Amino acid sequence: MSASFERGMAAFREVMDSPIASFFSSCVHCGLCAEACLFYTETGDPKYTPIHKLDPLKRVWQQEYTLLGRLGALVGLSKPVTEKELEQWSELVYDSCTLCGRCSMVCPVGNDIAYMVRKMREGMSAAGVAPEGMIGATQRAVTLGSPMGVKLPALQAQIRAQEAETGLSIPMDVQGADYMVLLSSMEVMNFPEYIGALGKIFRQAGVSWTLSSKAFEATNSGIQIGASDIAAELVQRIVDAAEGLGVKTVISPECGHAFTAIRWEGPNLIGRPYRFEVKHILEVLEELRQAGRLRTQGCDERPLTFHDPCQIARRGGVIEQPRNLLKSVASDFREMEEHGAMNWCCGGGGGVSANDRAEELRLVAFKRKKGQVEALGVDTLVTACANCRIILEEGLEHYNMDVEVVGLTELVAEHLIEDDK
Amino acid sequence: MSEPDKSLFDLLAQRGVSRRGFLKFCATTASMLGLPPSMSSAVAEALTQAARRPSVIWLSFQECTGCTESLTRAYSPTIESLIFDAISLDYHHTLQAASGDAAEEARAQAMKANYGSYLLLVDGSIPLGEGGAYSTIAGHTNLSMLKEVAEGAAAVVSIGTCAAFGGLPMANPNPTGAVSVKDIVQDKPVMNVPGCPPIPNVIVGVVAHFLTFGALPELDALGRPKVFYGDTIHDRCYRRPFYDRGLFAKTFDDEGARNGWCLYELGCKGPTTYNACATLKWNGGTSFPIQSGHGCLGCSEPKFWDGGGFYTALSTPIQPVTGAAVTAALAGAAVGAAVAFGNQSTKGKAKAAHTKVTIDDLEKA
Amino acid sequence: MSAMDLLLWSRGPGLAIAVSIFAFGVVLRLFEIYSLGRKADLAKPRVNTKACAGATVWRRMLPDMHILRRSPITYVAGYLFHFGLFVVVFLYAPHIKLIESTLGLSWPALPSALVDLVAVLTLISLVVVLVNRITDPVKRLLSGFEDYLTWAVTLLPVLTGYMAYHHLMFPYQTMLALHILSVELLLVIFPFTKLMHAITLFISRWYNGDIAARKGVQS
C-alpha cells in the first residue's frame, strides 16, 4: 500500500457527509442515471453508469460509516477497497465523467451523483490516480498561472492585438473599477476576440472595468482534478487581486467550470464569503441589456442554436439570460430538444478536455451532441464556454460537419450599435 | 341408558319418530358427511343395528358440560339426542343414572366386554399440574383414567375444543397445566371435533360415520373431519359480499350493523375459523352467531381464548407494539449516538491527518 | 407448532420484535446519515432554497420524459409496483384496521376484489422488474445479493397475501401467518438494505433540490 493510497482513503473518509450518506442509502440500483449519461448512451457500456463510477466511495462509506458495514467488515463480509481498484476506477471517475450533472437531474431518489463524483475526485487525486494530462494541467496552473501555460506576456500580446483591431484600450489593474474581468486561457489563446468584444460592449454600456495582471486566469484545474487545497490556492489569487483592486463584481468568463470554481466553490474553498460579487458574463450582459445599456441592431439570420455549457446552465443557473441575449441578435434561433437545465454535455467538461487518454471516448460521446445539432439543421452553434467551444469544434471536424461555433458574447458584440455616443 | 334388547328403530318409533323421518335423517347425515345418496341406506343400516354395535364410553374431564348440553339440550328433542340414547353409551357422568361405584363398575364392564373395539369420546382437557390433582374422578386422575380407557379403544373422539386443543382450561396462564387428548393419546386414531361447543349434527355425524364404516372420516392437519371443517366461516358466510365490497359495521348499533354488514372490524374471527356454523347453523338450522349480529369468536380453533380480544379485528396486533417500538427507537438513538460518535471520530482523524495537497502529491508516491 | 401458534406468534411477539428492529434500525440509520454533517455553504445562494428543495422532493415522483422514452420498462413496471404496493398496503380493509389499531388513523377501504386485481398487477410488475434486472446490462452490473434479497422480500408479502386471500397452497391460518411473517421479515431488513430508500429519498431529494436551488436551478 502506497502512501498516496493511504492519503486517498483518508480523503474519502474526510469528504463523506450527510448528503453522500443519504444518497448512497437511497440508491435502489435502478440504473436510470445511465440513461442520462452520454458516456453510457453513446457507448452502451454499462460500466459508464454514473452511480457505478462511485462504487469504491460507496464501499468506504458502508464499511466505515455504517454499523452494519463495520460489523460486516469485521467478520470479513466485505472486501476493502484496493489500490488497484482505484487505478481501475480512474477511467470511470475522470475520463467518462464531465461533472455535467445530468444524472443528478433524473435520479428518482434525488441522488446528486455529480456532487459525489466531485467529492470522490478528492480521494482519487490524493491517491495519485488522476490522469497524467490533468495532473500536468494542474501543475501548470499552479506554477505558471494557467493550465495551458499562458503567462502575462502572452495575454499582453493578445490585448495589444485586440486593441489594434478595435481601436479601444483594454484597462489593466484599474483600482476601484466596478468590474474585474477574468479570462480563461483558452479564450486568451484561441478566442482573443472575446477580449475585444468585451471592450466594445463595456464601452457602449459605460461600464468601469479592468483586468488584473495578478489574476486573469479564471480556470481552476484544482476543482477538476478534485484537489481542493490546490483549487483554494488558485481561487485565493483571484480573491486577493479583486479585493486588492476593490472591485464590486468579478466577472467569470465564457468558461463553465471557471464559474463553478469562482462562484460556487470559491468561498467554501477559502473558508469565507467574498467582499465582492461574482457574476457570469452572460448575467452581466443580460442585466445591461435589460437596463437598456446594451443596444444592438440587426439580426443574424442564419439558423442557429445554443449549446448550454453544463456548469453555466444546469450547475450554474444561467439559463434564461443567453436565450434573451440570443433572441435580441438572431432571428432564427432554434432550441435543441433537450436544453437548458437538461442539456447534453459536449463531452469535454470536468477536465476531460485536458485528459489526453480520454480523447477517443470523448469523440464517441460527442455523437450525442452531433445528433442534436443534426436534428435542428442549423449551421451555427452558439455557446458561452471556451472549453465547450474547442470540444465542439473538434467534434464537428472529426465528424466532418460544416457547422460554425460562435461565442455568444462575440455575437452580441457584432451587433452593437456603434458610434452612437 | 341403552336398552340392548330393543332395536334403535323400535326405540325411535316408541318416541314418535316415523321410519320415514328416520330415513330422512339418515339421508341428511349421509349428505352432511359428503357421502353419495346411495350411502344413506348404509347409514340407516348401521344405525339400526346400534344395539349390537360396540359400546361408546364418554369421559368428561376439565369441561363445563356445554358439549353435552349442546347435544342433549337442543330446543326440542332431536333425533341426534335420541341416537345417543339408543347407542350403547355405557358410561357418561352426566347422563348415566348410575353413580359412585356402580358407575365405575359399568365402565369397567363395558371396557372388558368390548376391549379393542369400543369408541371413546372425551370432552374436557386433562390437567397435568400438581400430579393431576386438579380433576379426579372416583379417585383417579383424568390422566390415568384417559390412559386406561384409551388403551382398549378402537378410536378416540375429542368432543369440543377443550378435549381437542386444551380450550379454556389451557388458556394463558393455564393454571392446571391442561393439555389436549391428543397430547396424551398418541398410539390410537384420535379425531378432533372442536367447537365451544361443537355443532350437535357434527358430533352425531362423525359418530355415525364411525359406526357405518368402522373408521374415522378423512381428517385435516388438526385432526378434524374435513367434511365439517373444510371451509372457513368467512368463506361460507352470507355476509361475505359486504366484506368484499368493503362494507363494515363499525359498532354494534350503527347503520352498518343494522344493514347486516360484515363484522370483520368488530373482531369477527370467521376468516381464520374452520367450522360448519355458517352452513349447518345451530338450533335446528335457525341461526349462527354472525347471523344474530355478533362476530365469530373462533371457538373451534386452537388457542382461541388467547388470540387477542374478541372485539379487535383479526389483522390487529394481539399485543401492543407501540411501547416496544418506542423503546427500540430509543435504543436505536443510543446506538446511533455511539455510531455517530464513531463516525465523527473517523472523519475527524481523516481530517487531522490531512496535510495540504500540493501539485507534487498528485503523482503517486 | 400449529398454524394457530404460528399465527398468534406472528400477530404478537413476532410483530413486536419486527417493529422494534424496524424502529431501532431506522433511527440508527438516520443517526448514521446525519452524524456525518454538512458544511455550511458560504457561496451566496441565488434564492431561498427551502421551497425549491421541497419541490424537488415532489418533482422526483415524476419521470423526465426523455429518460422515460429511453427506459420505459423501468418506469412503467417501477411505477406499477410502487402504486400497487401503495394500494395493497394502504387501501385494503384489514390493513387499514391494523394501522388504525396502532396509530389511530383510518380511512375508507377499496373493495377487496379491486385490491385483489391490483395485487395481481403488482406481482406481474415485480416479475417484470426482476426479469429486467437480470437481462438489462446496466441493472445486472449494479445488482448484488441485496438487490435480489430485497426483491424477494418485497414480493413475498404480496404473494402470500394473495395466496391467503384465495386459500392457495396452505390453510388460511398458515398462509395468513406466513403473510404476516413475510411482512415482519420486510420490516426487519428494511433499515439495513436499500429498502431504506423509502425514507431516505426524502432526505436525498431535499439535498439535491437544495444544492441545485442555491444555483438557481429547480432540479
XYZ file of N, CA and C in Angstrom, chain A residues 93-307:
645
model
N -13.958 7.665 -13.242
C -14.178 8.894 -12.478
C -13.715 10.134 -13.255
N -12.692 9.959 -14.089
C -12.161 11.122 -14.811
C -12.511 11.135 -16.293
N -12.224 10.022 -16.993
C -12.389 10.037 -18.446
C -13.860 10.073 -18.858
N -14.692 9.382 -18.083
C -16.079 9.217 -18.516
C -17.049 10.026 -17.665
N -16.546 11.059 -17.025
C -17.471 11.946 -16.308
C -17.005 13.373 -16.484
N -17.927 14.212 -16.955
C -17.580 15.618 -17.157
C -18.176 16.472 -16.043
N -18.678 15.813 -15.003
C -19.355 16.505 -13.892
C -20.531 17.328 -14.412
N -21.116 16.850 -15.529
C -22.173 17.642 -16.158
C -23.429 17.665 -15.304
N -23.615 16.645 -14.468
C -24.729 16.671 -13.520
C -26.080 16.320 -14.109
N -26.081 15.759 -15.310
C -27.362 15.396 -15.916
C -28.006 14.245 -15.135
N -27.152 13.303 -14.696
C -27.672 12.180 -13.917
C -28.331 12.674 -12.634
N -27.761 13.742 -12.073
C -28.301 14.275 -10.817
C -29.711 14.837 -11.004
N -30.052 15.156 -12.257
C -31.368 15.737 -12.529
C -32.448 14.677 -12.678
N -32.063 13.446 -12.993
C -33.088 12.442 -13.300
C -33.213 11.363 -12.233
N -32.265 11.291 -11.333
C -32.306 10.219 -10.331
C -33.632 10.268 -9.567
N -34.404 9.176 -9.607
C -35.725 9.203 -8.957
C -35.649 9.439 -7.446
N -34.571 8.986 -6.826
C -34.486 9.198 -5.382
C -33.710 10.470 -5.045
N -33.302 11.202 -6.075
C -32.710 12.515 -5.843
C -31.228 12.523 -5.546
N -30.517 11.497 -5.977
C -29.083 11.490 -5.701
C -28.357 12.495 -6.595
N -27.540 13.327 -5.978
C -26.714 14.256 -6.757
C -25.392 13.552 -7.022
N -25.372 12.813 -8.110
C -24.222 11.947 -8.405
C -22.995 12.787 -8.749
N -23.224 13.879 -9.487
C -22.095 14.736 -9.856
C -21.417 15.300 -8.607
N -22.221 15.649 -7.630
C -21.696 16.135 -6.341
C -20.758 15.092 -5.746
N -21.174 13.827 -5.862
C -20.355 12.765 -5.275
C -19.097 12.485 -6.084
N -19.222 12.573 -7.414
C -18.022 12.354 -8.238
C -16.984 13.433 -7.920
N -17.481 14.657 -7.775
C -16.572 15.756 -7.420
C -15.846 15.436 -6.116
N -16.608 14.935 -5.124
C -16.003 14.597 -3.833
C -15.054 13.408 -3.980
N -15.465 12.447 -4.805
C -14.632 11.257 -4.948
C -13.280 11.616 -5.562
N -13.300 12.616 -6.443
C -12.040 13.013 -7.073
C -11.024 13.530 -6.048
N -11.515 14.021 -4.910
C -10.576 14.449 -3.858
C -9.676 13.279 -3.462
N -10.345 12.117 -3.262
C -9.587 10.931 -2.867
C -8.759 10.371 -4.004
N -9.340 10.424 -5.192
C -8.638 9.866 -6.345
C -7.364 10.665 -6.637
N -7.471 11.986 -6.577
C -6.293 12.796 -6.882
C -5.248 12.641 -5.784
N -5.707 12.565 -4.533
C -4.749 12.385 -3.433
C -4.069 11.027 -3.520
N -4.801 10.043 -4.076
C -4.222 8.698 -4.197
C -3.287 8.590 -5.397
N -3.184 9.666 -6.148
C -2.246 9.660 -7.266
C -2.744 8.902 -8.481
N -4.051 8.747 -8.598
C -4.553 8.000 -9.748
C -5.264 8.901 -10.756
N -5.105 10.223 -10.612
C -5.696 11.130 -11.603
C -4.926 10.981 -12.912
N -5.584 11.276 -14.032
C -4.912 11.129 -15.330
C -3.739 12.098 -15.457
N -2.701 11.638 -16.151
C -1.486 12.437 -16.342
C -1.797 13.812 -16.917
N -2.684 13.844 -17.901
C -2.990 15.111 -18.562
C -3.532 16.146 -17.589
N -4.384 15.683 -16.691
C -4.971 16.617 -15.729
C -3.971 17.011 -14.661
N -3.082 16.065 -14.310
C -2.032 16.409 -13.338
C -1.145 17.506 -13.920
N -0.809 17.314 -15.182
C 0.052 18.305 -15.843
C -0.621 19.675 -15.882
N -1.905 19.690 -16.239
C -2.630 20.956 -16.326
C -2.654 21.644 -14.963
N -2.869 20.833 -13.924
C -2.945 21.396 -12.566
C -1.589 21.957 -12.154
N -0.539 21.205 -12.478
C 0.802 21.691 -12.123
C 1.109 22.994 -12.834
N 0.720 23.089 -14.113
C 0.968 24.339 -14.847
C 0.146 25.481 -14.263
N -1.110 25.152 -13.847
C -1.953 26.206 -13.283
C -1.311 26.808 -12.049
N -0.695 25.934 -11.248
C -0.092 26.425 -10.007
C 1.232 27.127 -10.280
N 2.089 26.503 -11.106
C 3.428 27.057 -11.289
C 3.449 28.201 -12.299
N 2.641 28.080 -13.364
C 2.712 29.099 -14.411
C 1.538 30.081 -14.358
N 0.484 29.688 -13.598
C -0.672 30.586 -13.511
C -1.770 30.230 -14.482
N -1.561 29.207 -15.272
C -2.590 28.836 -16.244
C -2.365 27.393 -16.668
N -3.429 26.623 -16.775
C -3.262 25.211 -17.144
C -2.667 25.036 -18.525
N -2.841 26.035 -19.381
C -2.281 25.924 -20.723
C -0.916 26.600 -20.804
N -0.473 27.076 -19.657
C 0.843 27.706 -19.637
C 0.844 29.118 -20.177
N -0.314 29.751 -20.191
C -0.395 31.127 -20.696
C 0.060 32.083 -19.599
N 1.097 32.840 -19.877
C 1.582 33.793 -18.877
C 1.192 35.211 -19.286
N 1.450 36.124 -18.359
C 1.046 37.506 -18.577
C 1.522 38.082 -19.916
N 2.776 37.863 -20.280
C 3.220 38.439 -21.572
C 2.383 37.964 -22.747
N 1.955 36.726 -22.712
C 1.125 36.215 -23.803
C -0.200 36.956 -23.834
N -0.774 37.186 -22.644
C -2.025 37.929 -22.577
C -1.826 39.346 -23.100
N -0.714 39.944 -22.652
C -0.453 41.334 -23.069
C -0.350 41.431 -24.588
N 0.250 40.428 -25.181
C 0.382 40.429 -26.643
C -0.993 40.358 -27.291
N -1.848 39.484 -26.760
C -3.198 39.347 -27.311
C -3.995 40.644 -27.113
N -3.793 41.282 -25.955
C -4.501 42.530 -25.682
C -4.085 43.594 -26.713
N -2.812 43.619 -26.952
C -2.330 44.622 -27.926
C -2.961 44.379 -29.291
N -3.044 43.129 -29.667
C -3.640 42.803 -30.968
C -5.100 43.229 -31.013
N -5.820 42.959 -29.929
C -7.240 43.323 -29.873
C -7.418 44.835 -29.860
N -6.531 45.503 -29.132
C -6.605 46.964 -29.094
C -6.409 47.543 -30.492
N -5.476 46.918 -31.202
C -5.220 47.381 -32.564
C -6.444 47.146 -33.435
N -7.091 46.017 -33.243
C -8.230 45.674 -34.090
C -9.456 46.517 -33.782
N -9.681 46.790 -32.494
C -10.897 47.506 -32.112
C -10.676 48.994 -31.938
N -9.450 49.367 -31.771
C -9.157 50.769 -31.536
C -9.490 51.212 -30.129
N -9.723 50.262 -29.253
C -10.042 50.585 -27.867
C -8.856 50.260 -27.000
N -8.854 50.864 -25.795
C -7.800 50.433 -24.873
C -8.426 49.527 -23.836
N -7.731 48.425 -23.555
C -8.229 47.428 -22.603
C -7.624 47.752 -21.249
N -8.484 48.078 -20.263
C -7.955 48.505 -18.951
C -7.310 47.357 -18.186
N -6.219 47.656 -17.526
C -5.497 46.655 -16.737
C -5.168 47.250 -15.380
N -5.461 46.492 -14.306
C -5.152 46.898 -12.931
C -5.688 48.287 -12.583
N -6.955 48.535 -12.947
C -7.559 49.820 -12.603
C -8.148 49.729 -11.207
N -7.563 50.503 -10.272
C -8.025 50.490 -8.886
C -9.458 51.017 -8.810
N -10.332 50.325 -8.062
C -11.686 50.816 -7.825
C -12.650 50.665 -8.984
N -12.284 49.883 -9.992
C -13.226 49.644 -11.086
C -14.427 48.873 -10.560
N -15.585 49.014 -11.254
C -16.764 48.258 -10.819
C -16.575 46.763 -11.046
N -16.073 46.459 -12.242
C -15.971 45.047 -12.620
C -14.523 44.633 -12.842
N -14.207 43.433 -12.348
C -12.926 42.837 -12.724
C -13.238 41.625 -13.589
N -12.653 41.651 -14.783
C -12.941 40.588 -15.742
C -11.887 39.495 -15.647
N -12.380 38.256 -15.595
C -11.466 37.106 -15.634
C -11.548 36.488 -17.021
N -10.492 35.789 -17.376
C -10.451 35.126 -18.681
C -10.073 33.662 -18.484
N -10.308 32.902 -19.518
C -9.760 31.550 -19.475
C -8.647 31.475 -20.499
N -7.665 30.636 -20.226
C -6.521 30.571 -21.146
C -6.954 30.215 -22.551
N -8.027 29.434 -22.623
C -8.490 29.041 -23.954
C -8.942 30.261 -24.727
N -9.579 31.194 -24.007
C -10.004 32.426 -24.674
C -8.772 33.224 -25.100
N -7.838 33.293 -24.166
C -6.640 34.080 -24.461
C -5.947 33.529 -25.701
N -5.792 32.209 -25.741
C -5.025 31.624 -26.833
C -5.849 31.429 -28.104
N -7.099 30.981 -27.951
C -7.859 30.594 -29.139
C -8.935 31.596 -29.550
N -9.492 32.301 -28.596
C -10.583 33.213 -28.931
C -10.345 34.593 -28.330
N -9.226 35.246 -28.672
C -8.927 36.539 -28.056
C -9.960 37.599 -28.442
N -10.738 37.321 -29.505
C -11.758 38.296 -29.927
C -12.763 38.559 -28.796
N -12.830 37.611 -27.818
C -13.698 37.806 -26.656
C -13.303 39.070 -25.912
N -11.976 39.296 -25.833
C -11.498 40.472 -25.102
C -11.933 41.748 -25.817
N -11.793 41.726 -27.139
C -12.206 42.890 -27.926
C -13.702 43.131 -27.826
N -14.463 41.993 -27.846
C -15.922 42.093 -27.759
C -16.330 42.743 -26.449
N -15.674 42.311 -25.375
C -15.987 42.884 -24.066
C -15.713 44.368 -24.055
N -14.573 44.729 -24.640
C -14.195 46.125 -24.679
C -15.274 46.961 -25.368
N -15.766 46.441 -26.497
C -16.775 47.199 -27.260
C -18.065 47.322 -26.452
N -18.498 46.191 -25.876
C -19.769 46.195 -25.131
C -19.685 47.130 -23.924
N -18.594 46.988 -23.160
C -18.477 47.794 -21.945
C -18.320 49.276 -22.255
N -17.722 49.557 -23.403
C -17.591 50.972 -23.744
C -18.978 51.549 -24.030
N -19.771 50.760 -24.809
C -21.115 51.264 -25.118
C -21.956 51.414 -23.853
N -21.815 50.439 -22.944
C -22.650 50.456 -21.739
C -22.100 51.388 -20.676
N -20.916 51.882 -20.901
C -20.309 52.788 -19.936
C -19.953 52.112 -18.629
N -19.441 50.915 -18.749
C -19.093 50.140 -17.554
C -17.637 50.403 -17.195
N -17.384 50.590 -15.910
C -15.983 50.717 -15.498
C -15.474 49.335 -15.162
N -14.452 48.936 -15.879
C -13.975 47.565 -15.704
C -12.471 47.490 -15.816
N -11.936 46.339 -15.461
C -10.493 46.163 -15.550
C -10.126 44.691 -15.628
N -8.954 44.440 -16.110
C -8.322 43.126 -15.981
C -7.300 43.261 -14.866
N -6.884 42.121 -14.335
C -5.837 42.164 -13.318
C -4.623 41.414 -13.838
N -3.501 42.045 -13.713
C -2.274 41.359 -14.166
C -1.893 40.258 -13.191
N -2.414 40.353 -11.957
C -2.066 39.348 -10.953
C -2.949 38.105 -11.075
N -4.181 38.314 -11.534
C -5.091 37.177 -11.631
C -6.049 37.392 -12.781
N -5.660 36.887 -13.925
C -6.576 36.985 -15.066
C -7.160 35.628 -15.423
N -6.501 34.574 -14.922
C -6.924 33.214 -15.267
C -8.060 32.760 -14.355
N -9.186 32.429 -14.995
C -10.350 32.002 -14.197
C -10.442 30.499 -14.062
N -9.827 29.797 -14.983
C -9.977 28.339 -14.928
C -9.316 27.805 -13.667
N -9.798 26.692 -13.216
C -9.307 26.151 -11.961
C -9.167 24.645 -12.084
N -7.980 24.184 -12.438
C -7.738 22.754 -12.597
C -7.923 22.011 -11.286
N -7.785 22.752 -10.195
C -7.906 22.127 -8.881
C -9.270 21.497 -8.662
N -10.323 22.198 -9.088
C -11.640 21.604 -8.854
C -11.921 20.503 -9.862
N -11.250 20.546 -11.002
C -11.482 19.486 -11.986
C -10.817 18.187 -11.559
N -9.592 18.307 -11.102
C -8.870 17.107 -10.694
C -9.355 16.657 -9.312
N -9.959 17.608 -8.602
C -10.511 17.268 -7.300
C -9.530 17.457 -6.169
N -8.716 18.509 -6.259
C -7.781 18.803 -5.175
C -8.146 20.170 -4.611
N -8.924 20.154 -3.550
C -9.450 21.416 -3.023
C -8.355 22.339 -2.524
N -7.286 21.751 -1.993
C -6.192 22.604 -1.493
C -5.610 23.425 -2.632
N -5.436 22.761 -3.766
C -4.876 23.464 -4.927
C -5.907 24.448 -5.482
N -7.171 23.988 -5.533
C -8.233 24.862 -6.028
C -8.315 26.132 -5.186
N -8.166 25.950 -3.870
C -8.244 27.098 -2.961
C -7.136 28.092 -3.259
N -5.951 27.564 -3.543
C -4.818 28.440 -3.844
C -5.105 29.277 -5.094
N -5.696 28.617 -6.096
C -5.989 29.319 -7.342
C -7.087 30.367 -7.144
N -8.086 30.014 -6.337
C -9.162 30.975 -6.062
C -8.610 32.165 -5.272
N -7.727 31.839 -4.322
C -7.173 32.885 -3.461
C -6.487 33.978 -4.283
N -5.827 33.576 -5.366
C -5.150 34.562 -6.215
C -6.164 35.578 -6.739
N -7.326 35.060 -7.170
C -8.347 35.954 -7.723
C -8.914 36.851 -6.634
N -9.199 36.221 -5.486
C -9.788 36.976 -4.382
C -8.839 38.091 -3.953
N -7.569 37.749 -3.824
C -6.582 38.768 -3.434
C -6.558 39.913 -4.441
N -6.547 39.563 -5.727
C -6.489 40.595 -6.762
C -7.743 41.462 -6.739
N -8.903 40.816 -6.644
C -10.168 41.560 -6.697
C -10.305 42.464 -5.478
N -9.977 41.909 -4.303
C -10.107 42.714 -3.101
C -9.019 43.788 -3.052
N -7.868 43.481 -3.680
C -6.807 44.479 -3.775
C -7.233 45.646 -4.628
N -7.895 45.366 -5.727
C -8.340 46.430 -6.617
C -9.626 47.089 -6.108
N -10.290 46.419 -5.153
C -11.517 46.972 -4.579
C -12.684 46.967 -5.549
N -12.756 45.963 -6.422
C -13.862 45.915 -7.387
C -15.136 45.460 -6.700
N -16.271 45.827 -7.302
C -17.558 45.418 -6.729
C -17.934 44.018 -7.196
N -17.590 43.738 -8.458
C -18.030 42.471 -9.040
C -16.901 41.856 -9.864
N -16.781 40.541 -9.712
C -15.841 39.803 -10.558
C -16.657 39.076 -11.613
N -16.223 39.221 -12.870
C -16.973 38.585 -13.958
C -16.270 37.307 -14.398
N -17.008 36.218 -14.268
C -16.483 34.937 -14.717
C -16.643 34.862 -16.226
N -15.658 34.356 -16.910
C -15.671 34.399 -18.379
C -16.569 33.338 -18.994
N -16.524 33.276 -20.315
C -17.231 32.219 -21.025
C -16.468 30.921 -20.816
N -16.636 30.393 -19.646
C -15.986 29.127 -19.302
C -16.822 28.509 -18.209
N -17.215 27.274 -18.408
C -18.140 26.631 -17.483
C -17.590 26.411 -16.100
N -16.539 25.599 -16.011
C -16.118 25.202 -14.676
C -15.473 26.358 -13.928
N -15.006 27.355 -14.676
C -14.437 28.532 -14.007
C -15.517 29.207 -13.173
N -16.728 29.217 -13.708
C -17.840 29.826 -12.995
C -18.139 29.038 -11.717
N -18.186 27.702 -11.863
C -18.406 26.856 -10.684
C -17.309 27.111 -9.651
N -16.072 27.227 -10.142
C -14.942 27.388 -9.222
C -15.034 28.700 -8.462
N -15.243 29.773 -9.182
C -15.158 31.078 -8.523
C -16.478 31.458 -7.855
N -17.597 31.050 -8.479
C -18.889 31.469 -7.943
C -19.379 30.569 -6.799
N -19.312 29.256 -7.024
C -19.955 28.342 -6.070
C -18.979 27.686 -5.105
N -17.810 27.299 -5.613
C -16.887 26.600 -4.714
C -15.952 27.551 -3.989
N -15.638 28.655 -4.641
C -14.622 29.568 -4.131
C -14.734 29.915 -2.655
N -15.858 30.491 -2.228
C -15.955 30.895 -0.817
C -15.742 29.707 0.123
N -16.206 28.535 -0.300
C -16.030 27.354 0.546
C -14.580 26.896 0.558
N -13.910 27.094 -0.568
C -12.511 26.679 -0.638
C -11.635 27.554 0.249
N -11.887 28.887 0.205
C -11.031 29.767 1.012
C -11.588 29.953 2.427
N -12.793 29.417 2.647
C -13.332 29.403 4.005
C -13.972 30.689 4.471
N -14.312 31.565 3.546
C -15.041 32.774 3.947
C -15.771 33.349 2.738
N -16.827 34.127 2.986
C -17.511 34.788 1.863
C -16.605 35.871 1.269
N -16.890 36.239 0.029
C -16.088 37.282 -0.623
C -16.552 38.662 -0.188
N -15.678 39.627 -0.449
C -16.111 41.011 -0.253
C -16.526 41.630 -1.602
N -16.834 40.785 -2.561
C -17.308 41.252 -3.874
C -18.298 40.213 -4.382
N -19.015 40.578 -5.411
C -19.948 39.632 -6.023
C -19.284 38.931 -7.190
N -19.808 37.758 -7.534
C -19.322 37.078 -8.728
C -20.497 36.879 -9.671
N -20.285 37.285 -10.912
C -21.330 37.059 -11.904
C -20.732 36.455 -13.153
N -21.561 35.721 -13.863
C -21.105 35.207 -15.142
C -21.295 36.314 -16.173
N -20.459 36.327 -17.171
C -20.537 37.391 -18.172
C -21.937 37.492 -18.790
N -22.597 36.338 -18.969
C -23.944 36.374 -19.555
C -24.936 37.063 -18.632
N -24.738 36.875 -17.332
C -25.618 37.568 -16.383
C -25.425 39.074 -16.498
N -24.154 39.474 -16.608
C -23.850 40.901 -16.697
C -24.439 41.485 -17.984
N -24.234 40.764 -19.092
C -24.735 41.270 -20.375
C -26.252 41.397 -20.354
N -26.926 40.425 -19.786
C -28.384 40.469 -19.754
C -28.876 41.618 -18.865
N -28.143 41.839 -17.755
C -28.503 42.972 -16.894
C -28.377 44.286 -17.663
N -27.294 44.395 -18.407
C -27.074 45.617 -19.184
C -28.141 45.775 -20.253
N -28.483 44.665 -20.889
C -29.500 44.713 -21.948
C -30.839 45.163 -21.378
N -31.176 44.573 -20.215
C -32.464 44.927 -19.620
C -32.491 46.378 -19.160
N -31.293 46.861 -18.769
C -31.224 48.252 -18.318
C -31.136 49.213 -19.499
N -31.141 48.665 -20.712
C -31.066 49.499 -21.911
C -29.675 50.021 -22.186
N -28.692 49.453 -21.510
C -27.322 49.947 -21.706
C -26.590 49.144 -22.781
N -27.220 48.086 -23.220
C -26.606 47.279 -24.275
C -27.600 47.264 -25.421
N -27.290 48.065 -26.427
C -28.226 48.195 -27.533
C -27.644 47.582 -28.785
N -28.468 46.785 -29.441
C -27.976 46.100 -30.635
C -28.853 46.471 -31.815
N -28.328 46.182 -32.975
C -29.135 46.387 -34.177
C -28.911 45.219 -35.125
N -29.929 44.934 -35.894
C -29.801 43.881 -36.887
C -29.813 42.516 -36.272
N -30.105 41.537 -37.082
C -30.176 40.171 -36.599
C -29.353 39.258 -37.472
N -28.768 38.283 -36.821
C -28.109 37.207 -37.550
C -29.217 36.330 -38.090
N -29.257 36.151 -39.407
C -30.382 35.410 -39.975
C -30.099 33.938 -40.182
N -28.887 33.539 -39.879
C -28.564 32.113 -40.035
C -29.367 31.286 -39.019
N -29.749 30.082 -39.404
C -30.368 29.213 -38.394
C -29.294 28.803 -37.388
N -29.557 29.089 -36.136
C -28.554 28.748 -35.130
C -29.199 28.222 -33.860
N -28.372 27.579 -33.073
C -28.872 27.047 -31.802
C -27.878 27.374 -30.710
N -28.272 27.155 -29.490
C -27.405 27.467 -28.363
C -27.063 26.198 -27.595
N -25.772 26.019 -27.405
C -25.309 24.895 -26.597
C -25.080 25.405 -25.180
